[in-house]
PDB file of C-alpha atoms and ligand atoms in Angstrom:
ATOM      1  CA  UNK A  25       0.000   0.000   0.000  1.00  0.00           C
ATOM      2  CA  UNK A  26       1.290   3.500  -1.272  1.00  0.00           C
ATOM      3  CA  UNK A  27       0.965   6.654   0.851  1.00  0.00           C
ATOM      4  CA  UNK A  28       0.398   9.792  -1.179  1.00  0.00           C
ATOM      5  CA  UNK A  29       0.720  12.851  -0.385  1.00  0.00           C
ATOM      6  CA  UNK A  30      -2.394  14.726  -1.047  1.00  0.00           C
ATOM      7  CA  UNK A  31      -1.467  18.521  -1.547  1.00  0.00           C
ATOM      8  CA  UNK A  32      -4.162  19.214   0.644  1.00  0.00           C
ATOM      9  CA  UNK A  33      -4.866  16.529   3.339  1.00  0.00           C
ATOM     10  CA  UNK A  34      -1.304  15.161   3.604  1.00  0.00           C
ATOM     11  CA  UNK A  35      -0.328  11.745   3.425  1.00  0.00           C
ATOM     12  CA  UNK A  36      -3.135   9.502   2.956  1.00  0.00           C
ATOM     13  CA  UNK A  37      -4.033   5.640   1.645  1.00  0.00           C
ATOM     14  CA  UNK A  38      -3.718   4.313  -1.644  1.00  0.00           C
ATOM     15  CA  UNK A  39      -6.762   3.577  -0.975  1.00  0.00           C
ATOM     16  CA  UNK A  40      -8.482   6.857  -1.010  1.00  0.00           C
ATOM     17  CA  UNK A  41      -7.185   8.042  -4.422  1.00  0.00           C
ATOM     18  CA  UNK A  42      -7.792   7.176  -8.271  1.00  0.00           C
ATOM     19  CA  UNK A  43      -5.547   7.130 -10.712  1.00  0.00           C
ATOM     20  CA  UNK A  44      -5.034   9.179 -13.438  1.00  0.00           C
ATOM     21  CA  UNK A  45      -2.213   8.069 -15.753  1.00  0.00           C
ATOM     22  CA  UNK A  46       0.614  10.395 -17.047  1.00  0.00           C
ATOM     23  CA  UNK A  47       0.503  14.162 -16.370  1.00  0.00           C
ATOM     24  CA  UNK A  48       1.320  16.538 -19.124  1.00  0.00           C
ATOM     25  CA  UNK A  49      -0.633  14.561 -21.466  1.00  0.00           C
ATOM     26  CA  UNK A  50      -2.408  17.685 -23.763  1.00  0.00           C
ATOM     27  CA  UNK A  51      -6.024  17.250 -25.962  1.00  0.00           C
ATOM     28  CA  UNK A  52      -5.075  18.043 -29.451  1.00  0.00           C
ATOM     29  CA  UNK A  53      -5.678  21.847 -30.387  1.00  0.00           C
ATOM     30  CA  UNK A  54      -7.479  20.600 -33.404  1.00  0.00           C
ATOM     31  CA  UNK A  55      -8.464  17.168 -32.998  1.00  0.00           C
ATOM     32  CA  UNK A  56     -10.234  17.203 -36.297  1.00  0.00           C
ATOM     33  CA  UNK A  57      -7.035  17.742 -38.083  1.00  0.00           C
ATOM     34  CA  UNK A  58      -5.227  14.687 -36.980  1.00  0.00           C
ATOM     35  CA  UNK A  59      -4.420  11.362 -38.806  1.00  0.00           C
ATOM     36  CA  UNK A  60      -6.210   8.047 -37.594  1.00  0.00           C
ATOM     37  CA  UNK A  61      -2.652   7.590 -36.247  1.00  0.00           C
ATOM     38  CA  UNK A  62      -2.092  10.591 -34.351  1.00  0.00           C
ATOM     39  CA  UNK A  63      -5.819  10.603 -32.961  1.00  0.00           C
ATOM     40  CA  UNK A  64      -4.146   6.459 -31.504  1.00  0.00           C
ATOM     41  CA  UNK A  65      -1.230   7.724 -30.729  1.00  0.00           C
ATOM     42  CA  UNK A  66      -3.148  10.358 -28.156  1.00  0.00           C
ATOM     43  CA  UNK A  67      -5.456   8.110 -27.008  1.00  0.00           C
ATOM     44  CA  UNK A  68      -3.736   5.117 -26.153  1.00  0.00           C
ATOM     45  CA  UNK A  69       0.355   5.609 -26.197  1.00  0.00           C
ATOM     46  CA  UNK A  70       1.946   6.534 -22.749  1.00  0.00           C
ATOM     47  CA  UNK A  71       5.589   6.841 -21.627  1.00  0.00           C
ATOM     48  CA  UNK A  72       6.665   3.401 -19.558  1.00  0.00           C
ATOM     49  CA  UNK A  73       9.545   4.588 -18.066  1.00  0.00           C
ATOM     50  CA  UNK A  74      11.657   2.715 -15.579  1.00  0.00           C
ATOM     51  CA  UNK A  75      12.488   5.634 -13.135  1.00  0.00           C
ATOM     52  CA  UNK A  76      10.645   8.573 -11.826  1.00  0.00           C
ATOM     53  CA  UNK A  77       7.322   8.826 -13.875  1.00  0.00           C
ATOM     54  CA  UNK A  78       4.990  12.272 -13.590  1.00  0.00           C
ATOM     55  CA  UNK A  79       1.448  11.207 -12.747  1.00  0.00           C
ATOM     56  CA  UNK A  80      -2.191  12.501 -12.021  1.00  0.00           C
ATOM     57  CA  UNK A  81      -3.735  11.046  -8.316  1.00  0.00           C
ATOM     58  CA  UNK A  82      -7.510  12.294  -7.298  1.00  0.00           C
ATOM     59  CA  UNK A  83      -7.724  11.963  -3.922  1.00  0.00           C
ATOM     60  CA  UNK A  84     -11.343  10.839  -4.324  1.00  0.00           C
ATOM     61  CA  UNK A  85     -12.326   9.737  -1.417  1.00  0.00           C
ATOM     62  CA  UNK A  86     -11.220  13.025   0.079  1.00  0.00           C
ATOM     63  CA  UNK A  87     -11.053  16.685  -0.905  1.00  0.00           C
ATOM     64  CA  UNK A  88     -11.654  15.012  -4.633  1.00  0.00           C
ATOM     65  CA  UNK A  89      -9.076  17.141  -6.040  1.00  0.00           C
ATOM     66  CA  UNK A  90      -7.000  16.553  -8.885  1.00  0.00           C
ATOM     67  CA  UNK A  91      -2.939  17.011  -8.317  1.00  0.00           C
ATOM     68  CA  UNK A  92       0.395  15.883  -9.776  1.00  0.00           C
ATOM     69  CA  UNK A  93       3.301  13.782  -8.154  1.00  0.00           C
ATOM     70  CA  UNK A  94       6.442  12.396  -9.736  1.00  0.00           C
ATOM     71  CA  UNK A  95       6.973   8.447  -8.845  1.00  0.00           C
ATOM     72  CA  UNK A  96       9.464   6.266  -9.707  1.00  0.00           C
ATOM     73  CA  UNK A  97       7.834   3.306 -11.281  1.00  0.00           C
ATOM     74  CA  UNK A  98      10.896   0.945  -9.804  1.00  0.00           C
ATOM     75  CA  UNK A  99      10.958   2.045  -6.525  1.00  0.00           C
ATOM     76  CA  UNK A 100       7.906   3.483  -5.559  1.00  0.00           C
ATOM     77  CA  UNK A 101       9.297   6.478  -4.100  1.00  0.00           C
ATOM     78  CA  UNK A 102       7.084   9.506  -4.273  1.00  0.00           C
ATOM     79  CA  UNK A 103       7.465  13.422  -4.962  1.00  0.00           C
ATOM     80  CA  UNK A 104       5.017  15.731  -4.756  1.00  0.00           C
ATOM     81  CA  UNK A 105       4.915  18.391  -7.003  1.00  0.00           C
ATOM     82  CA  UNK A 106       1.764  21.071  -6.535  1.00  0.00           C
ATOM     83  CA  UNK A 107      -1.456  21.179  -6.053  1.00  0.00           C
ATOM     84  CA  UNK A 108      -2.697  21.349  -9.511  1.00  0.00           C
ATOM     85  CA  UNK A 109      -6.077  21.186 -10.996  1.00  0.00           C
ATOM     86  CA  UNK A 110      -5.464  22.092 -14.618  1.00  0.00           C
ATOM     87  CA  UNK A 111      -5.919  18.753 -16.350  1.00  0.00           C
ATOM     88  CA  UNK A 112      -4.391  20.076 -19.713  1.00  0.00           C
ATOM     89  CA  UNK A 113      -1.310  21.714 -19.493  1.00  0.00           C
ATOM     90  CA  UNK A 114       0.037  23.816 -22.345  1.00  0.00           C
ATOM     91  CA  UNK A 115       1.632  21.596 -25.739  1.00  0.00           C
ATOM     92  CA  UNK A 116       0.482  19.470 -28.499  1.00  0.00           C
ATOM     93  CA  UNK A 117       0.699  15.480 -28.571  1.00  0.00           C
ATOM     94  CA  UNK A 118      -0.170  15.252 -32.134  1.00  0.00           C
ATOM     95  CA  UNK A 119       3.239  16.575 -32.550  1.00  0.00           C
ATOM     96  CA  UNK A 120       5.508  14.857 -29.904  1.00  0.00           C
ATOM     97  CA  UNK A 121       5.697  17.912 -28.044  1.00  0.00           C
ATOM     98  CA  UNK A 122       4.045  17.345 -24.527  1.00  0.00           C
ATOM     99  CA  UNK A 123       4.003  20.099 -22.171  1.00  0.00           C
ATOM    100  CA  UNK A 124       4.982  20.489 -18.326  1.00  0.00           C
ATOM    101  CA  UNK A 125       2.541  20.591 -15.801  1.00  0.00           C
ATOM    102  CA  UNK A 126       1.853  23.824 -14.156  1.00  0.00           C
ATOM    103  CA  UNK A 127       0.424  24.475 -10.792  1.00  0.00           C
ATOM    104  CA  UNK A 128      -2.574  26.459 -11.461  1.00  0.00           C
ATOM    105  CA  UNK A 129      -4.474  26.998  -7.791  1.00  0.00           C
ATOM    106  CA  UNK A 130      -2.426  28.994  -5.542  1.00  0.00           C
ATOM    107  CA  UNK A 131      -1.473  26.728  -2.381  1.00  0.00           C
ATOM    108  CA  UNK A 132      -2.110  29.230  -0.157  1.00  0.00           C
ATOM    109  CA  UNK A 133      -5.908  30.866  -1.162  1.00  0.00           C
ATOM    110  CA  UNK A 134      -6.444  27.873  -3.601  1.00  0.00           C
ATOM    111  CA  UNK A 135      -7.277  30.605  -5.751  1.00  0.00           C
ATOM    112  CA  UNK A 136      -5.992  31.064  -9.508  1.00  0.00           C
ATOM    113  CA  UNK A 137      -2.478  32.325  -9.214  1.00  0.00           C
TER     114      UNK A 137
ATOM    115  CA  UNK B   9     -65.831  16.186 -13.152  1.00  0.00           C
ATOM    116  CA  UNK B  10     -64.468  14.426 -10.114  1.00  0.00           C
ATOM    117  CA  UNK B  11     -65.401  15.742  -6.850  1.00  0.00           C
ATOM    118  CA  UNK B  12     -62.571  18.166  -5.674  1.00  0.00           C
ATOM    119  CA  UNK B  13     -61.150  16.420  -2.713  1.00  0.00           C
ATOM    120  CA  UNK B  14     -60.586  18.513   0.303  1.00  0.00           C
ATOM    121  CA  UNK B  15     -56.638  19.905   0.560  1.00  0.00           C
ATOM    122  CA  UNK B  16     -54.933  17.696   2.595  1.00  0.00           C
ATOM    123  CA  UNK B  17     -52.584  18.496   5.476  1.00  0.00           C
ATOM    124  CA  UNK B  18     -48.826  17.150   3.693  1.00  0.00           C
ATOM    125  CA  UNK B  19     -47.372  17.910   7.201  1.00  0.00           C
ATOM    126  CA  UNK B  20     -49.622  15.082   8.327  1.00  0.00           C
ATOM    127  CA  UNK B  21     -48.840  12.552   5.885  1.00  0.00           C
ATOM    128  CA  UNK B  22     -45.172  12.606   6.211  1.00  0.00           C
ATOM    129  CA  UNK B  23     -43.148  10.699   8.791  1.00  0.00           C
ATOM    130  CA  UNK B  24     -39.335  11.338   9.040  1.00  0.00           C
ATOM    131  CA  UNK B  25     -37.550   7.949   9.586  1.00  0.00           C
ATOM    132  CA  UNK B  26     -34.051   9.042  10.223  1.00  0.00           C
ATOM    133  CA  UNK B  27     -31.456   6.440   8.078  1.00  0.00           C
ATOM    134  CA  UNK B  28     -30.369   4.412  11.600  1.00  0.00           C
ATOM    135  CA  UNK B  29     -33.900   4.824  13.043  1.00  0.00           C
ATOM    136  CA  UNK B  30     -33.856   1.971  15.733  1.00  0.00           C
ATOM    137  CA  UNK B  31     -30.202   2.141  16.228  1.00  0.00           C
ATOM    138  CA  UNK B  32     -29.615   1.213  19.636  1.00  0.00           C
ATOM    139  CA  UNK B  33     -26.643   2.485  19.605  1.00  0.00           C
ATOM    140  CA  UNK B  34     -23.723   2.388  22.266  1.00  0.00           C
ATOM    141  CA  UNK B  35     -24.175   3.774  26.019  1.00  0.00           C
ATOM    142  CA  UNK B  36     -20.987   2.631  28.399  1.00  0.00           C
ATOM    143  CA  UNK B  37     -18.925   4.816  30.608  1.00  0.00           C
ATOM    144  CA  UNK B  38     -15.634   4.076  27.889  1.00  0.00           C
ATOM    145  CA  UNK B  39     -18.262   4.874  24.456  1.00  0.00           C
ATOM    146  CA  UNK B  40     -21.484   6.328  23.592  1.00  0.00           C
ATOM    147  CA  UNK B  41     -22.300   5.784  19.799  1.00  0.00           C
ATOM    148  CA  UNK B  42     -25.593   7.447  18.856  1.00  0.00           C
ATOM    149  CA  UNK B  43     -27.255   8.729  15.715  1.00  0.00           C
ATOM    150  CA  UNK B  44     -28.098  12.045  15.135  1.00  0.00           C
ATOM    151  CA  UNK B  45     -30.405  12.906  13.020  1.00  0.00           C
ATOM    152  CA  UNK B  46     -32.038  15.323  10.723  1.00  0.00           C
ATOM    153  CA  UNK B  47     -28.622  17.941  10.719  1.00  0.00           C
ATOM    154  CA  UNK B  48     -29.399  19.858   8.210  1.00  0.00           C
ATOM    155  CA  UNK B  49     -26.200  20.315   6.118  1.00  0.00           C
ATOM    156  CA  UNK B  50     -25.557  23.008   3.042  1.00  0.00           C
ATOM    157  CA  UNK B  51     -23.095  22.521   0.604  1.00  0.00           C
ATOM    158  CA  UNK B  52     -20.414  25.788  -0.878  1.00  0.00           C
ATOM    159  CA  UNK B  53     -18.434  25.746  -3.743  1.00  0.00           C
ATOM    160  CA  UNK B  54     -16.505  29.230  -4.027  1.00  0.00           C
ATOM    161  CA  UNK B  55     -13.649  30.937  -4.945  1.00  0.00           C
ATOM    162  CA  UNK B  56     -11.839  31.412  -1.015  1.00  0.00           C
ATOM    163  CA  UNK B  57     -10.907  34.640  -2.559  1.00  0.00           C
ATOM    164  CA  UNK B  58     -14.415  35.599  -3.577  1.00  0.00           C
ATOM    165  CA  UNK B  59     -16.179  34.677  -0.346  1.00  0.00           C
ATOM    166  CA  UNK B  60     -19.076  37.991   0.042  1.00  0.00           C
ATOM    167  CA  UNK B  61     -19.483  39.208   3.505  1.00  0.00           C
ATOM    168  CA  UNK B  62     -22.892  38.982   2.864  1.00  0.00           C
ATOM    169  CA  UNK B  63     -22.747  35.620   3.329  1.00  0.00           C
ATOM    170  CA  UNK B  64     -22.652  35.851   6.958  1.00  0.00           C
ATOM    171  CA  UNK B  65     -20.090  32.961   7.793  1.00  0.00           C
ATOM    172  CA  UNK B  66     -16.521  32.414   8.493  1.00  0.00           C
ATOM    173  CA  UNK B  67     -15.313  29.699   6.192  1.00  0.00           C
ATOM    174  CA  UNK B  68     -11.966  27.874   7.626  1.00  0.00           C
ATOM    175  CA  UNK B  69      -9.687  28.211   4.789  1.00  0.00           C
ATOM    176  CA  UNK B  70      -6.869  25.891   6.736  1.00  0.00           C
ATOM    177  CA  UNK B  71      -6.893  22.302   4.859  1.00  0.00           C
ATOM    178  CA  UNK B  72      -8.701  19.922   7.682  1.00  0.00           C
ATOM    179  CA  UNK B  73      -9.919  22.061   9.873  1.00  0.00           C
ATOM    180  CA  UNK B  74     -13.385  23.626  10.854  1.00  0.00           C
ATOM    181  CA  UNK B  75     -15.038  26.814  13.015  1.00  0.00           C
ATOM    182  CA  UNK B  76     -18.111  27.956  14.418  1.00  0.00           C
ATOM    183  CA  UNK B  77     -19.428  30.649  13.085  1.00  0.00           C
ATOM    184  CA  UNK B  78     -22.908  32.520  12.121  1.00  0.00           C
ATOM    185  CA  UNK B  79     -24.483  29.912  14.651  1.00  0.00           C
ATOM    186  CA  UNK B  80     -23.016  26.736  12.473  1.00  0.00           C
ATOM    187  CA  UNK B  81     -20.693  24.297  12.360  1.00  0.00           C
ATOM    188  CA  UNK B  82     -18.133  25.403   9.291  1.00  0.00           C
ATOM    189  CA  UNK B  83     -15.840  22.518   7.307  1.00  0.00           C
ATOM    190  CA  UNK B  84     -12.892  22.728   5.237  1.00  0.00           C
ATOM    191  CA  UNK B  85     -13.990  19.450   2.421  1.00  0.00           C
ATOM    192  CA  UNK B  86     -11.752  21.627  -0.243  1.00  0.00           C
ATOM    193  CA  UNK B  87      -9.945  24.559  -1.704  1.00  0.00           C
ATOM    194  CA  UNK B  88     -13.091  25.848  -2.626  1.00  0.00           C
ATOM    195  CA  UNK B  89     -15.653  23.778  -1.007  1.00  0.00           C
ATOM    196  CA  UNK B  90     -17.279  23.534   2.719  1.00  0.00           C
ATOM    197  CA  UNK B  91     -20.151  22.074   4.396  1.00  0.00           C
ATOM    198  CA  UNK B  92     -22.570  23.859   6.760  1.00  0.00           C
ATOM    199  CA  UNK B  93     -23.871  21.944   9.678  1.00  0.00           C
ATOM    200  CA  UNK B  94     -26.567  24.174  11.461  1.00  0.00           C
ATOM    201  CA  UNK B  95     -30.170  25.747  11.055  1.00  0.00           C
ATOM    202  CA  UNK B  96     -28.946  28.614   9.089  1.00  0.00           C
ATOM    203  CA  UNK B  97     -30.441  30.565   5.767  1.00  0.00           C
ATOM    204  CA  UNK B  98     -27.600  31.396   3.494  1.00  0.00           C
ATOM    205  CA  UNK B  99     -28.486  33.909   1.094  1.00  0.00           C
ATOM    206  CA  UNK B 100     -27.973  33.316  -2.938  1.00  0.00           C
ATOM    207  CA  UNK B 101     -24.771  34.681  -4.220  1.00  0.00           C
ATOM    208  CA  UNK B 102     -23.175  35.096  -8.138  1.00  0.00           C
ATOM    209  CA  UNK B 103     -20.204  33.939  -5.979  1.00  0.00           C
ATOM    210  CA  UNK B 104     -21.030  31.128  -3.723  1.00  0.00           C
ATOM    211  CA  UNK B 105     -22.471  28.064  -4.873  1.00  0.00           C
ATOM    212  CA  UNK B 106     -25.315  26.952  -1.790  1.00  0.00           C
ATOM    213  CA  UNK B 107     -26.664  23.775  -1.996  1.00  0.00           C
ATOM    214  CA  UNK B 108     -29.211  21.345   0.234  1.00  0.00           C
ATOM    215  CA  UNK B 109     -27.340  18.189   1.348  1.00  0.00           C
ATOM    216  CA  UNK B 110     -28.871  17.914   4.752  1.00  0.00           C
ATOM    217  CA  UNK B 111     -30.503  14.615   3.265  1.00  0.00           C
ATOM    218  CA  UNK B 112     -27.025  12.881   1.711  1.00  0.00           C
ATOM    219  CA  UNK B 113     -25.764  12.013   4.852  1.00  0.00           C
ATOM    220  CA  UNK B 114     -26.808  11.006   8.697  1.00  0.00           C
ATOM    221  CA  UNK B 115     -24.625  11.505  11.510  1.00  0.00           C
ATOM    222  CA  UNK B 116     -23.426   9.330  14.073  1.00  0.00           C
ATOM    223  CA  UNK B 117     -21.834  10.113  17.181  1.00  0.00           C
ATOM    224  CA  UNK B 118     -18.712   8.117  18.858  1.00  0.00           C
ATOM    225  CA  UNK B 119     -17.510   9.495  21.876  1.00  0.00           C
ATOM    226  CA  UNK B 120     -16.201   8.863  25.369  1.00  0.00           C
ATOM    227  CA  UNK B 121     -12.546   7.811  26.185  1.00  0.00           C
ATOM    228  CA  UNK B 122     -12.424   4.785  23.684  1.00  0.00           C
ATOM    229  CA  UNK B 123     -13.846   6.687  20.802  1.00  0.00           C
ATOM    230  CA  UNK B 124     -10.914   7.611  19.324  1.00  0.00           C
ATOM    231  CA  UNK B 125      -9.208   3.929  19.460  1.00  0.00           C
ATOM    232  CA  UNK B 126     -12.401   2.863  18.092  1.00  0.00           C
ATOM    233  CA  UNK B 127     -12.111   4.903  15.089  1.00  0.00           C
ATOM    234  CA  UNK B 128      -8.535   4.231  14.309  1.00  0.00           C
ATOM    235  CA  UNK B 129      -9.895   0.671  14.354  1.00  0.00           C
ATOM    236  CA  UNK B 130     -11.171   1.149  11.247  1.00  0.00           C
ATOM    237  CA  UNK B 131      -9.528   4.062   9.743  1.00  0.00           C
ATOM    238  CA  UNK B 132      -5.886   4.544   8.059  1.00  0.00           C
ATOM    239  CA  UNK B 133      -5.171   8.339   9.344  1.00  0.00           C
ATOM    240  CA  UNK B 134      -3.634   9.482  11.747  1.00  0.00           C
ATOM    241  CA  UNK B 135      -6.192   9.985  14.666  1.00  0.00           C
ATOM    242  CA  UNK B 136      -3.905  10.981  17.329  1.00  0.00           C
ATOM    243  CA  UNK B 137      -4.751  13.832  19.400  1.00  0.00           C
ATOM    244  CA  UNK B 138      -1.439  15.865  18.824  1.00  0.00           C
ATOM    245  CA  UNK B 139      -2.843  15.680  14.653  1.00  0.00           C
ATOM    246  CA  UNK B 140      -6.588  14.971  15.012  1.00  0.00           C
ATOM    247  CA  UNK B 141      -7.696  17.205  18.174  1.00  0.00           C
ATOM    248  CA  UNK B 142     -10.797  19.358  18.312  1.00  0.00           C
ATOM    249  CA  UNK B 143     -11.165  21.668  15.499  1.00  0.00           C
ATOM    250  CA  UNK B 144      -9.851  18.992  13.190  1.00  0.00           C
ATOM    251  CA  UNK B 145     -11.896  17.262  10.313  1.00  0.00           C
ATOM    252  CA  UNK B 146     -11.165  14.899   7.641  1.00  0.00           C
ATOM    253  CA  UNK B 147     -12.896  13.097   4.770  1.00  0.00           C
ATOM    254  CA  UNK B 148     -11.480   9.629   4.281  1.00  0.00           C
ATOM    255  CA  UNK B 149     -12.690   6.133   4.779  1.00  0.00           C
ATOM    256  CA  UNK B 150     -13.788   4.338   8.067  1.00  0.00           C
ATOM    257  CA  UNK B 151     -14.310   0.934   7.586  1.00  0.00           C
ATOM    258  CA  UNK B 152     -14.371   1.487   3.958  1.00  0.00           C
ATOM    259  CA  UNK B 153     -17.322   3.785   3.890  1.00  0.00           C
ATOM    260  CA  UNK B 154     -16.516   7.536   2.861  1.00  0.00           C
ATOM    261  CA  UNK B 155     -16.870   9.347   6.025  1.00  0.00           C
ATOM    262  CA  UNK B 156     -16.245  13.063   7.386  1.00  0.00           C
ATOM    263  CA  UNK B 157     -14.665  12.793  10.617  1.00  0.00           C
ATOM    264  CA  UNK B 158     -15.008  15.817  12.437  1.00  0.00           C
ATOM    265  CA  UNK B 159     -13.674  16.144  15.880  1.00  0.00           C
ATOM    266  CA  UNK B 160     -15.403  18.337  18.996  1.00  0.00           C
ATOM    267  CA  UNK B 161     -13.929  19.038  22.475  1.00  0.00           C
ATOM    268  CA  UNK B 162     -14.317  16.454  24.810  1.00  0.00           C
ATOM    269  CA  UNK B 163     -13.251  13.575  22.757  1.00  0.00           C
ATOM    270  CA  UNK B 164     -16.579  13.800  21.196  1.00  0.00           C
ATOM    271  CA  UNK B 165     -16.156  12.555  17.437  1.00  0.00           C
ATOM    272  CA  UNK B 166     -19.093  13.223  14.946  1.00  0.00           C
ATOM    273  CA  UNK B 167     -18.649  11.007  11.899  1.00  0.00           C
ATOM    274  CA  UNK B 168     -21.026  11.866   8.641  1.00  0.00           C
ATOM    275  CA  UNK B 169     -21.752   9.039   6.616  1.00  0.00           C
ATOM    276  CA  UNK B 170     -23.756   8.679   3.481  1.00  0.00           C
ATOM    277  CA  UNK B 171     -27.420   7.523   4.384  1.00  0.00           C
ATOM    278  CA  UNK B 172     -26.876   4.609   2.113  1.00  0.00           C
ATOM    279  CA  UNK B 173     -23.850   3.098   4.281  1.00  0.00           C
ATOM    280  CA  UNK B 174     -25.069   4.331   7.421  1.00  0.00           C
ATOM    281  CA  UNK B 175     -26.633   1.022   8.443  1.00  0.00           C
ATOM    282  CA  UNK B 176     -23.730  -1.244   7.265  1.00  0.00           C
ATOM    283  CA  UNK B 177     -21.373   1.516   9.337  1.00  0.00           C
ATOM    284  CA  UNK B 178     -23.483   1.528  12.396  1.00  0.00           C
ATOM    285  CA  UNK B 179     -23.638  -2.471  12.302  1.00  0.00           C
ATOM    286  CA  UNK B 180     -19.692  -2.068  11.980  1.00  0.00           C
ATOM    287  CA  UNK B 181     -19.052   0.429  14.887  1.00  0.00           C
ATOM    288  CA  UNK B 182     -21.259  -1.865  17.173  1.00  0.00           C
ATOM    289  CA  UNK B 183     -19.289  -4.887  16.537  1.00  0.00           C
ATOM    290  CA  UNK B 184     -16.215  -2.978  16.791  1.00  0.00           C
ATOM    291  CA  UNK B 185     -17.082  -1.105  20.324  1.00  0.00           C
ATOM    292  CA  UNK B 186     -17.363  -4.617  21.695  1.00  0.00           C
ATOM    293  CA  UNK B 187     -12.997  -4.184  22.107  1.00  0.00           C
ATOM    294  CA  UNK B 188     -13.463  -0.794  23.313  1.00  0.00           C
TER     295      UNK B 188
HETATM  296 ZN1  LIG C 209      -7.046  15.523  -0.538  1.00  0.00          ZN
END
C-alpha cells in the first residue's frame, strides 16, 4: 500500500485516491485535423519509463481534487509536485511535443495564481 | 368532473424515519455511539478569494480544519468547497455556490474515552490527538465507507456518513465497540 501525499490533506491511503495516468498529457488543439494515427497515438500511447514517472492522483475519497506527483515506477518512491487542478497543461501530442505541468491553484488561497 | 377532494394536510402525511432509526446504539462509561439525526447540512463551492461578507459565515480556509461561526458548524472538504452543519439561511450569491445536502448524509456520534481507538480501528489516518484534536476534520474512509470525521472538544467525534452506508457503518461500529 502507497501513501500519497495529497497537496491538501497530507499523506493519505492508496486507498483513497484514483488514478489518473501520465501528467502533461495535452487534448489536441485541433483534434479534427489529426491522422487516424495521431488521434491512436493520443489516445492510447503513454511513456513506460523505468524511473521517476509524472502522474495525475484524485484523492477521491477526500477533498476530490486533482494534483500531480512524480513516482518512480521501480521504486515506488514519491514526490510531490503542486497542487494542480489544470488537467491540460500547455503543448500538443499530435506533434511529440508534450508540455509540463503547471500548478494552477495557488497553495495558499487555492485561488488562480 | 371528479369531486374536488378537500386539501390535505402534507405535514400530516409525512413521517421522518431518520437512516439508523432503531439504532440502539452504544451507552458505556468508555463509548457512547448514537445517531443524530435530521442535521441539516448546506453545501459551498466558491472561490476562497471571492467569499461575500454577505454571506454571513466564516469559512476555515486551513486544509482539515473547521469553526463555528454565524451559529453553524463550518468545514474545510476543499480549496473551494465547505459544508454547513446548522439551522442557518444562506443567502444566494453570483459567488457562492449553496446547496441542500442535509438529506445525503446522517450523523453518528462516537464518543467517550475509547472513541478515538475505536475509530482508528477502522480508519488509516492518523487519529492521534497531537494531529486529530478538536477543530480537526477529515474526509477519508472508516471501515471502507466515505466518512467526514469531524472532531469536537471532549473527545466527542461526529462522523457523517452517506445515508446509504449508514446502516452497514453503524452495524460495523457496534461490533467494533465490543474491544473498546
Ligand atoms: Zn485531498
Amino acid at each position: 500500500m502507497l501513501l500519497i501525499p495529497c497537496p491538501w490533506c497530507g499523506p493519505r491511503d492508496e486507498a483513497e485516491f484514483g488514478y489518473g495516468g501520465q501528467a502533461g498529457v495535452a487534448y489536441p488543439r485541433d483534434p479534427g485535423a489529426l491522422t487516424d494515427e495521431e488521434w491512436a497515438r493520443y489516445l492510447f500511447f503513454r511513456d513506460n519509463p523505468e524511473g521517476p514517472f509524472e502522474e495525475r492522483w484524485n484523492h477521491s475519497a477526500g477533498c476530490r481534487r486533482w494534483f500531480n506527483l512524480t513516482r518512480n515506477t521501480a521504486t515506488n518512491e514519491i514526490t510531490p509536485i503542486s497542487p494542480s487542478g489544470d488537467a491540460s497543461p500547455p503543448g500538443n501530442v499530435a506533434t511529440g511535443e508534450v508540455g509540463t505541468a503547471s500548478a494552477s491553484w495557488d497553495a495558499a488561497t487555492g485561488g488562480p495564481r | 368532473m371528479a369531486d374536488p377532494t378537500p386539501p390535505r394536510e402534507p405535514a400530516t402525511m409525512v413521517e421522518r424515519i431518520s437512516p439508523l432509526a432503531g439504532f440502539a446504539g452504544v451507552s458505556d462509561t468508555r463509548l457512547r455511539v448514537r445517531e443524530i439525526p435530521f442535521l441539516r447540512q448546506t453545501n459551498l463551492r466558491a472561490d476562497p478569494g471571492k467569499v461575500p461578507p454577505s454571506l454571513g459565515l466564516r469559512l476555515p480556509m486551513e486544509p482539515g480544519t473547521w469553526l463555528r461561526s454565524g451559529g453553524a458548524d463550518v468545514l474545510w472538504l476543499g480549496p473551494d468547497e465547505w459544508l454547513v452543519i446548522g439551522d442557518v439561511d444562506l443567502p444566494r450569491s453570483e459567488d457562492v455556490a449553496v446547496t441542500d445536502v442535509s438529506a445525503q448524509r446522517t450523523t453518528i456520534l462516537v464518543a467517550g474515552p475509547g472513541a478515538r481507538d475505536l475509530l482508528a480501528h477502522g480508519c488509516a489516518i492518523d487519529l492521534h490527538p497531537s494531529v486529530f484534536g478538536p477543530g480537526r476534520c477529515a474526509q477519508t474512509t472508516l471501515a471502507r465507507a466515505q466518512v467526514v470525521l469531524v472532531a469536537g472538544e471532549d473527545e466527542e467525534f461526529r462522523v457523517l456518513v452517506r445515508a446509504s452506508f449508514a446502516r452497514y457503518l453503524a452495524d460495523w461500529i457496534t461490533d467494533a465497540a465490543v474491544d473498546y
